[in-house]
């Protein structure tokens, strides 16, 4: 896992690596929140492009959303997810539906880091 903080653009980027479990997803979120350069509410990109979530269930996705609840005051209001395959794209969409009710945030799904970053830069908050 690798975390990059771009202070100038106010974007945090988390490369989750080859994660395949909810524990690894949660570890990535915790690592971001405890990173010395992370600023609460900073726009965040989670790169899941090398992940294999084929064994995750709907309940697994809900558990990640529930994990977020006590951290909402610190989490980004806008989160971009990057995925590499159609399966992860579909699961990310399903996760977004669950999370919207449990831990509301503006979420977008992209196929590459460049597009996710460009979206933040072209849609800067006032």
PDB file of C-alpha atoms in Angstrom, residues 5-7 9-13 33 37-45 73-80:
ATOM      1  CA  UNK A   5      -0.563  13.432  -0.344  1.00  0.00           C
ATOM      2  CA  UNK A   6      -0.563  16.327  -2.803  1.00  0.00           C
ATOM      3  CA  UNK A   7      -0.865  19.335  -0.504  1.00  0.00           C
ATOM      4  CA  UNK A   9      -3.980  20.161  -4.982  1.00  0.00           C
ATOM      5  CA  UNK A  10      -5.357  18.940  -1.618  1.00  0.00           C
ATOM      6  CA  UNK A  11      -5.746  15.381  -2.919  1.00  0.00           C
ATOM      7  CA  UNK A  12      -4.855  12.190  -1.071  1.00  0.00           C
ATOM      8  CA  UNK A  13      -4.165   9.117  -3.183  1.00  0.00           C
ATOM      9  CA  UNK A  33      -6.600   8.673   8.300  1.00  0.00           C
ATOM     10  CA  UNK A  37       0.151  14.670   5.997  1.00  0.00           C
ATOM     11  CA  UNK A  38      -3.544  13.846   5.702  1.00  0.00           C
ATOM     12  CA  UNK A  39      -5.873  16.779   6.345  1.00  0.00           C
ATOM     13  CA  UNK A  40      -9.385  15.929   7.525  1.00  0.00           C
ATOM     14  CA  UNK A  41     -11.877  16.115   4.662  1.00  0.00           C
ATOM     15  CA  UNK A  42      -9.206  16.057   1.934  1.00  0.00           C
ATOM     16  CA  UNK A  43     -10.440  14.800  -1.457  1.00  0.00           C
ATOM     17  CA  UNK A  44      -9.345  11.174  -1.722  1.00  0.00           C
ATOM     18  CA  UNK A  45      -8.623   8.695  -4.492  1.00  0.00           C
ATOM     19  CA  UNK A  73     -16.064  13.796  10.426  1.00  0.00           C
ATOM     20  CA  UNK A  74     -12.524  13.064   9.186  1.00  0.00           C
ATOM     21  CA  UNK A  75     -13.257  11.470   5.816  1.00  0.00           C
ATOM     22  CA  UNK A  76     -13.360  13.220   2.482  1.00  0.00           C
ATOM     23  CA  UNK A  77     -16.696  14.559   1.320  1.00  0.00           C
ATOM     24  CA  UNK A  78     -15.658  13.503  -2.195  1.00  0.00           C
ATOM     25  CA  UNK A  79     -14.104  10.115  -2.875  1.00  0.00           C
ATOM     26  CA  UNK A  80     -13.017   8.747  -6.238  1.00  0.00           C
TER      27      UNK A  80
END
